[in-house]
JSON list of C-alpha atoms in Angstrom, two decimals:
[
{"chain": "A", "resi": 10, "resn": "UNK", "atom": "CA", "xyz": [94.64, 89.66, 63.23]},
{"chain": "A", "resi": 11, "resn": "UNK", "atom": "CA", "xyz": [92.12, 87.30, 64.38]},
{"chain": "A", "resi": 12, "resn": "UNK", "atom": "CA", "xyz": [91.92, 86.28, 67.87]},
{"chain": "A", "resi": 13, "resn": "UNK", "atom": "CA", "xyz": [90.63, 82.94, 68.85]},
{"chain": "A", "resi": 14, "resn": "UNK", "atom": "CA", "xyz": [91.31, 84.41, 73.13]},
{"chain": "A", "resi": 15, "resn": "UNK", "atom": "CA", "xyz": [90.62, 81.81, 75.69]},
{"chain": "A", "resi": 16, "resn": "UNK", "atom": "CA", "xyz": [87.09, 81.78, 77.81]},
{"chain": "A", "resi": 17, "resn": "UNK", "atom": "CA", "xyz": [85.43, 83.66, 74.86]},
{"chain": "A", "resi": 18, "resn": "UNK", "atom": "CA", "xyz": [81.72, 83.56, 75.96]},
{"chain": "A", "resi": 19, "resn": "UNK", "atom": "CA", "xyz": [83.13, 86.47, 79.07]},
{"chain": "A", "resi": 20, "resn": "UNK", "atom": "CA", "xyz": [81.61, 89.48, 77.61]},
{"chain": "A", "resi": 21, "resn": "UNK", "atom": "CA", "xyz": [83.44, 92.62, 76.75]},
{"chain": "A", "resi": 22, "resn": "UNK", "atom": "CA", "xyz": [82.13, 95.58, 77.05]},
{"chain": "A", "resi": 23, "resn": "UNK", "atom": "CA", "xyz": [80.69, 97.05, 74.29]},
{"chain": "A", "resi": 24, "resn": "UNK", "atom": "CA", "xyz": [81.92, 100.25, 75.12]},
{"chain": "A", "resi": 25, "resn": "UNK", "atom": "CA", "xyz": [85.22, 98.81, 74.86]},
{"chain": "A", "resi": 26, "resn": "UNK", "atom": "CA", "xyz": [87.13, 98.08, 71.63]},
{"chain": "A", "resi": 27, "resn": "UNK", "atom": "CA", "xyz": [88.16, 94.49, 71.07]},
{"chain": "A", "resi": 28, "resn": "UNK", "atom": "CA", "xyz": [89.64, 95.48, 67.75]},
{"chain": "A", "resi": 29, "resn": "UNK", "atom": "CA", "xyz": [91.79, 97.74, 65.69]},
{"chain": "A", "resi": 30, "resn": "UNK", "atom": "CA", "xyz": [93.29, 100.65, 64.88]},
{"chain": "A", "resi": 31, "resn": "UNK", "atom": "CA", "xyz": [90.97, 102.16, 68.30]},
{"chain": "A", "resi": 32, "resn": "UNK", "atom": "CA", "xyz": [90.18, 105.48, 69.05]},
{"chain": "A", "resi": 33, "resn": "UNK", "atom": "CA", "xyz": [89.86, 104.82, 72.80]},
{"chain": "A", "resi": 34, "resn": "UNK", "atom": "CA", "xyz": [90.30, 102.51, 74.99]},
{"chain": "A", "resi": 35, "resn": "UNK", "atom": "CA", "xyz": [94.27, 102.58, 73.77]},
{"chain": "A", "resi": 36, "resn": "UNK", "atom": "CA", "xyz": [96.71, 100.36, 75.97]},
{"chain": "A", "resi": 37, "resn": "UNK", "atom": "CA", "xyz": [100.71, 100.97, 75.96]},
{"chain": "A", "resi": 38, "resn": "UNK", "atom": "CA", "xyz": [103.08, 98.98, 77.27]},
{"chain": "A", "resi": 39, "resn": "UNK", "atom": "CA", "xyz": [106.91, 100.29, 77.62]},
{"chain": "A", "resi": 40, "resn": "UNK", "atom": "CA", "xyz": [109.54, 98.41, 76.47]},
{"chain": "A", "resi": 41, "resn": "UNK", "atom": "CA", "xyz": [112.18, 99.21, 79.00]},
{"chain": "A", "resi": 42, "resn": "UNK", "atom": "CA", "xyz": [115.21, 97.17, 76.22]},
{"chain": "A", "resi": 43, "resn": "UNK", "atom": "CA", "xyz": [113.28, 93.92, 76.50]},
{"chain": "A", "resi": 44, "resn": "UNK", "atom": "CA", "xyz": [115.33, 91.49, 74.04]},
{"chain": "A", "resi": 45, "resn": "UNK", "atom": "CA", "xyz": [114.02, 90.62, 70.57]},
{"chain": "A", "resi": 46, "resn": "UNK", "atom": "CA", "xyz": [113.65, 87.13, 71.44]},
{"chain": "A", "resi": 47, "resn": "UNK", "atom": "CA", "xyz": [110.96, 87.61, 74.75]},
{"chain": "A", "resi": 48, "resn": "UNK", "atom": "CA", "xyz": [109.58, 90.95, 71.85]},
{"chain": "A", "resi": 49, "resn": "UNK", "atom": "CA", "xyz": [108.82, 88.01, 69.75]},
{"chain": "A", "resi": 50, "resn": "UNK", "atom": "CA", "xyz": [106.65, 85.90, 72.94]},
{"chain": "A", "resi": 51, "resn": "UNK", "atom": "CA", "xyz": [105.29, 88.64, 74.40]},
{"chain": "A", "resi": 52, "resn": "UNK", "atom": "CA", "xyz": [103.57, 89.69, 70.98]},
{"chain": "A", "resi": 53, "resn": "UNK", "atom": "CA", "xyz": [102.66, 86.87, 69.64]},
{"chain": "A", "resi": 54, "resn": "UNK", "atom": "CA", "xyz": [100.70, 86.46, 73.16]},
{"chain": "A", "resi": 55, "resn": "UNK", "atom": "CA", "xyz": [98.75, 90.09, 73.76]},
{"chain": "A", "resi": 56, "resn": "UNK", "atom": "CA", "xyz": [100.06, 91.86, 70.23]},
{"chain": "A", "resi": 57, "resn": "UNK", "atom": "CA", "xyz": [95.82, 92.01, 69.75]},
{"chain": "A", "resi": 58, "resn": "UNK", "atom": "CA", "xyz": [95.82, 94.08, 73.21]},
{"chain": "A", "resi": 59, "resn": "UNK", "atom": "CA", "xyz": [98.74, 96.76, 72.68]},
{"chain": "A", "resi": 60, "resn": "UNK", "atom": "CA", "xyz": [97.26, 99.53, 70.29]},
{"chain": "A", "resi": 61, "resn": "UNK", "atom": "CA", "xyz": [101.09, 101.98, 71.21]},
{"chain": "A", "resi": 62, "resn": "UNK", "atom": "CA", "xyz": [104.57, 100.87, 73.14]},
{"chain": "A", "resi": 63, "resn": "UNK", "atom": "CA", "xyz": [106.91, 103.56, 74.24]},
{"chain": "A", "resi": 64, "resn": "UNK", "atom": "CA", "xyz": [110.56, 102.71, 74.22]},
{"chain": "A", "resi": 65, "resn": "UNK", "atom": "CA", "xyz": [111.45, 103.98, 77.07]},
{"chain": "A", "resi": 66, "resn": "UNK", "atom": "CA", "xyz": [113.76, 106.99, 78.16]},
{"chain": "A", "resi": 67, "resn": "UNK", "atom": "CA", "xyz": [116.87, 106.55, 76.44]},
{"chain": "A", "resi": 68, "resn": "UNK", "atom": "CA", "xyz": [117.45, 102.93, 75.72]},
{"chain": "A", "resi": 69, "resn": "UNK", "atom": "CA", "xyz": [117.23, 103.95, 71.82]},
{"chain": "A", "resi": 70, "resn": "UNK", "atom": "CA", "xyz": [120.33, 105.36, 71.92]},
{"chain": "A", "resi": 71, "resn": "UNK", "atom": "CA", "xyz": [122.27, 102.04, 72.82]},
{"chain": "A", "resi": 72, "resn": "UNK", "atom": "CA", "xyz": [120.42, 99.69, 70.41]},
{"chain": "A", "resi": 73, "resn": "UNK", "atom": "CA", "xyz": [122.64, 98.78, 66.96]},
{"chain": "A", "resi": 74, "resn": "UNK", "atom": "CA", "xyz": [120.09, 100.75, 64.20]},
{"chain": "A", "resi": 75, "resn": "UNK", "atom": "CA", "xyz": [119.65, 97.58, 62.60]},
{"chain": "A", "resi": 76, "resn": "UNK", "atom": "CA", "xyz": [118.51, 95.89, 66.01]},
{"chain": "A", "resi": 77, "resn": "UNK", "atom": "CA", "xyz": [115.96, 99.23, 66.67]},
{"chain": "A", "resi": 78, "resn": "UNK", "atom": "CA", "xyz": [114.62, 98.91, 63.00]},
{"chain": "A", "resi": 79, "resn": "UNK", "atom": "CA", "xyz": [113.57, 95.02, 63.90]},
{"chain": "A", "resi": 80, "resn": "UNK", "atom": "CA", "xyz": [112.10, 95.65, 67.24]},
{"chain": "A", "resi": 81, "resn": "UNK", "atom": "CA", "xyz": [109.72, 98.88, 65.77]},
{"chain": "A", "resi": 82, "resn": "UNK", "atom": "CA", "xyz": [109.22, 96.56, 62.04]},
{"chain": "A", "resi": 83, "resn": "UNK", "atom": "CA", "xyz": [107.89, 93.57, 65.15]},
{"chain": "A", "resi": 84, "resn": "UNK", "atom": "CA", "xyz": [105.80, 96.54, 66.47]},
{"chain": "A", "resi": 85, "resn": "UNK", "atom": "CA", "xyz": [104.70, 97.15, 63.26]},
{"chain": "A", "resi": 86, "resn": "UNK", "atom": "CA", "xyz": [103.70, 93.91, 62.53]},
{"chain": "A", "resi": 87, "resn": "UNK", "atom": "CA", "xyz": [101.30, 93.75, 65.24]},
{"chain": "A", "resi": 88, "resn": "UNK", "atom": "CA", "xyz": [99.80, 97.12, 63.93]},
{"chain": "A", "resi": 89, "resn": "UNK", "atom": "CA", "xyz": [101.03, 98.07, 67.32]},
{"chain": "A", "resi": 90, "resn": "UNK", "atom": "CA", "xyz": [102.08, 102.08, 66.83]},
{"chain": "A", "resi": 91, "resn": "UNK", "atom": "CA", "xyz": [106.11, 103.16, 67.99]},
{"chain": "A", "resi": 92, "resn": "UNK", "atom": "CA", "xyz": [106.83, 105.89, 70.59]},
{"chain": "A", "resi": 93, "resn": "UNK", "atom": "CA", "xyz": [110.07, 107.26, 71.47]},
{"chain": "A", "resi": 94, "resn": "UNK", "atom": "CA", "xyz": [110.20, 108.12, 74.74]},
{"chain": "A", "resi": 95, "resn": "UNK", "atom": "CA", "xyz": [110.04, 112.01, 76.21]},
{"chain": "A", "resi": 96, "resn": "UNK", "atom": "CA", "xyz": [113.70, 111.10, 78.55]},
{"chain": "A", "resi": 97, "resn": "UNK", "atom": "CA", "xyz": [115.88, 111.22, 75.38]},
{"chain": "A", "resi": 98, "resn": "UNK", "atom": "CA", "xyz": [114.30, 114.65, 74.57]},
{"chain": "A", "resi": 99, "resn": "UNK", "atom": "CA", "xyz": [114.87, 116.66, 77.31]},
{"chain": "A", "resi": 100, "resn": "UNK", "atom": "CA", "xyz": [119.01, 115.15, 77.74]},
{"chain": "A", "resi": 101, "resn": "UNK", "atom": "CA", "xyz": [119.47, 116.40, 73.78]},
{"chain": "A", "resi": 102, "resn": "UNK", "atom": "CA", "xyz": [117.60, 119.93, 74.93]},
{"chain": "A", "resi": 103, "resn": "UNK", "atom": "CA", "xyz": [119.53, 120.49, 77.36]},
{"chain": "A", "resi": 104, "resn": "UNK", "atom": "CA", "xyz": [122.69, 119.52, 76.14]},
{"chain": "A", "resi": 105, "resn": "UNK", "atom": "CA", "xyz": [121.89, 120.52, 72.47]},
{"chain": "A", "resi": 106, "resn": "UNK", "atom": "CA", "xyz": [119.35, 122.92, 72.49]},
{"chain": "A", "resi": 107, "resn": "UNK", "atom": "CA", "xyz": [116.21, 122.81, 70.20]},
{"chain": "A", "resi": 108, "resn": "UNK", "atom": "CA", "xyz": [118.30, 122.72, 67.22]},
{"chain": "A", "resi": 109, "resn": "UNK", "atom": "CA", "xyz": [119.25, 119.39, 68.70]},
{"chain": "A", "resi": 110, "resn": "UNK", "atom": "CA", "xyz": [116.10, 117.94, 69.62]},
{"chain": "A", "resi": 111, "resn": "UNK", "atom": "CA", "xyz": [115.21, 118.83, 65.72]},
{"chain": "A", "resi": 112, "resn": "UNK", "atom": "CA", "xyz": [117.14, 116.35, 64.99]},
{"chain": "A", "resi": 113, "resn": "UNK", "atom": "CA", "xyz": [117.01, 113.66, 67.26]},
{"chain": "A", "resi": 114, "resn": "UNK", "atom": "CA", "xyz": [113.10, 114.24, 65.28]},
{"chain": "A", "resi": 115, "resn": "UNK", "atom": "CA", "xyz": [114.63, 113.81, 61.90]},
{"chain": "A", "resi": 116, "resn": "UNK", "atom": "CA", "xyz": [116.08, 110.94, 62.67]},
{"chain": "A", "resi": 117, "resn": "UNK", "atom": "CA", "xyz": [113.38, 109.34, 64.91]},
{"chain": "A", "resi": 118, "resn": "UNK", "atom": "CA", "xyz": [111.08, 109.52, 61.26]},
{"chain": "A", "resi": 119, "resn": "UNK", "atom": "CA", "xyz": [113.49, 108.24, 59.63]},
{"chain": "A", "resi": 120, "resn": "UNK", "atom": "CA", "xyz": [114.24, 105.16, 61.81]},
{"chain": "A", "resi": 121, "resn": "UNK", "atom": "CA", "xyz": [110.31, 104.34, 61.47]},
{"chain": "A", "resi": 122, "resn": "UNK", "atom": "CA", "xyz": [108.55, 105.85, 65.39]},
{"chain": "A", "resi": 123, "resn": "UNK", "atom": "CA", "xyz": [105.02, 106.96, 65.36]},
{"chain": "A", "resi": 124, "resn": "UNK", "atom": "CA", "xyz": [105.36, 109.06, 67.80]},
{"chain": "A", "resi": 125, "resn": "UNK", "atom": "CA", "xyz": [107.52, 111.32, 70.01]},
{"chain": "A", "resi": 126, "resn": "UNK", "atom": "CA", "xyz": [106.94, 112.08, 73.76]},
{"chain": "A", "resi": 127, "resn": "UNK", "atom": "CA", "xyz": [107.76, 115.44, 74.87]},
{"chain": "A", "resi": 128, "resn": "UNK", "atom": "CA", "xyz": [108.35, 115.54, 78.79]},
{"chain": "A", "resi": 129, "resn": "UNK", "atom": "CA", "xyz": [109.73, 117.03, 80.76]},
{"chain": "A", "resi": 130, "resn": "UNK", "atom": "CA", "xyz": [110.38, 114.72, 84.00]},
{"chain": "A", "resi": 131, "resn": "UNK", "atom": "CA", "xyz": [114.22, 115.70, 84.41]},
{"chain": "A", "resi": 132, "resn": "UNK", "atom": "CA", "xyz": [114.67, 118.65, 83.22]},
{"chain": "A", "resi": 133, "resn": "UNK", "atom": "CA", "xyz": [112.43, 121.80, 83.01]},
{"chain": "A", "resi": 134, "resn": "UNK", "atom": "CA", "xyz": [110.65, 122.68, 80.17]},
{"chain": "A", "resi": 135, "resn": "UNK", "atom": "CA", "xyz": [108.92, 126.35, 79.40]},
{"chain": "A", "resi": 136, "resn": "UNK", "atom": "CA", "xyz": [105.55, 125.95, 77.81]},
{"chain": "A", "resi": 137, "resn": "UNK", "atom": "CA", "xyz": [107.14, 127.63, 75.08]},
{"chain": "A", "resi": 138, "resn": "UNK", "atom": "CA", "xyz": [109.78, 125.55, 74.38]},
{"chain": "A", "resi": 139, "resn": "UNK", "atom": "CA", "xyz": [107.42, 122.70, 74.61]},
{"chain": "A", "resi": 140, "resn": "UNK", "atom": "CA", "xyz": [104.70, 123.99, 72.53]},
{"chain": "A", "resi": 141, "resn": "UNK", "atom": "CA", "xyz": [108.04, 124.60, 69.81]},
{"chain": "A", "resi": 142, "resn": "UNK", "atom": "CA", "xyz": [108.89, 121.23, 70.32]}
]
């Protein structure tokens, strides 16, 4: 996507790429459940600057699959990779173990997520189990 940005006379640092896909200087956002209309408006304004959109905590669990598919598709249309936030994996690990997390990973891929965060903010996960995940 090419943009005709305001104040284009102001130079961008040469180390900073203004074109996707970027290999460094990635920009990410956290989506805590913004409605599709607001997401569309946000992407119109800043989509060319965003590289990764994380669907935070376990908000993905609350979406109808069709709505989630449209949300992920809107990010993809702007060449933005999607990431499933780590707290949902922590919860599944705590309640269903590694086998449950494997099932989560399979469905996340089927739904169209590009990345999955493996965190241990709320549930302790050993280094060994983190490597397995």
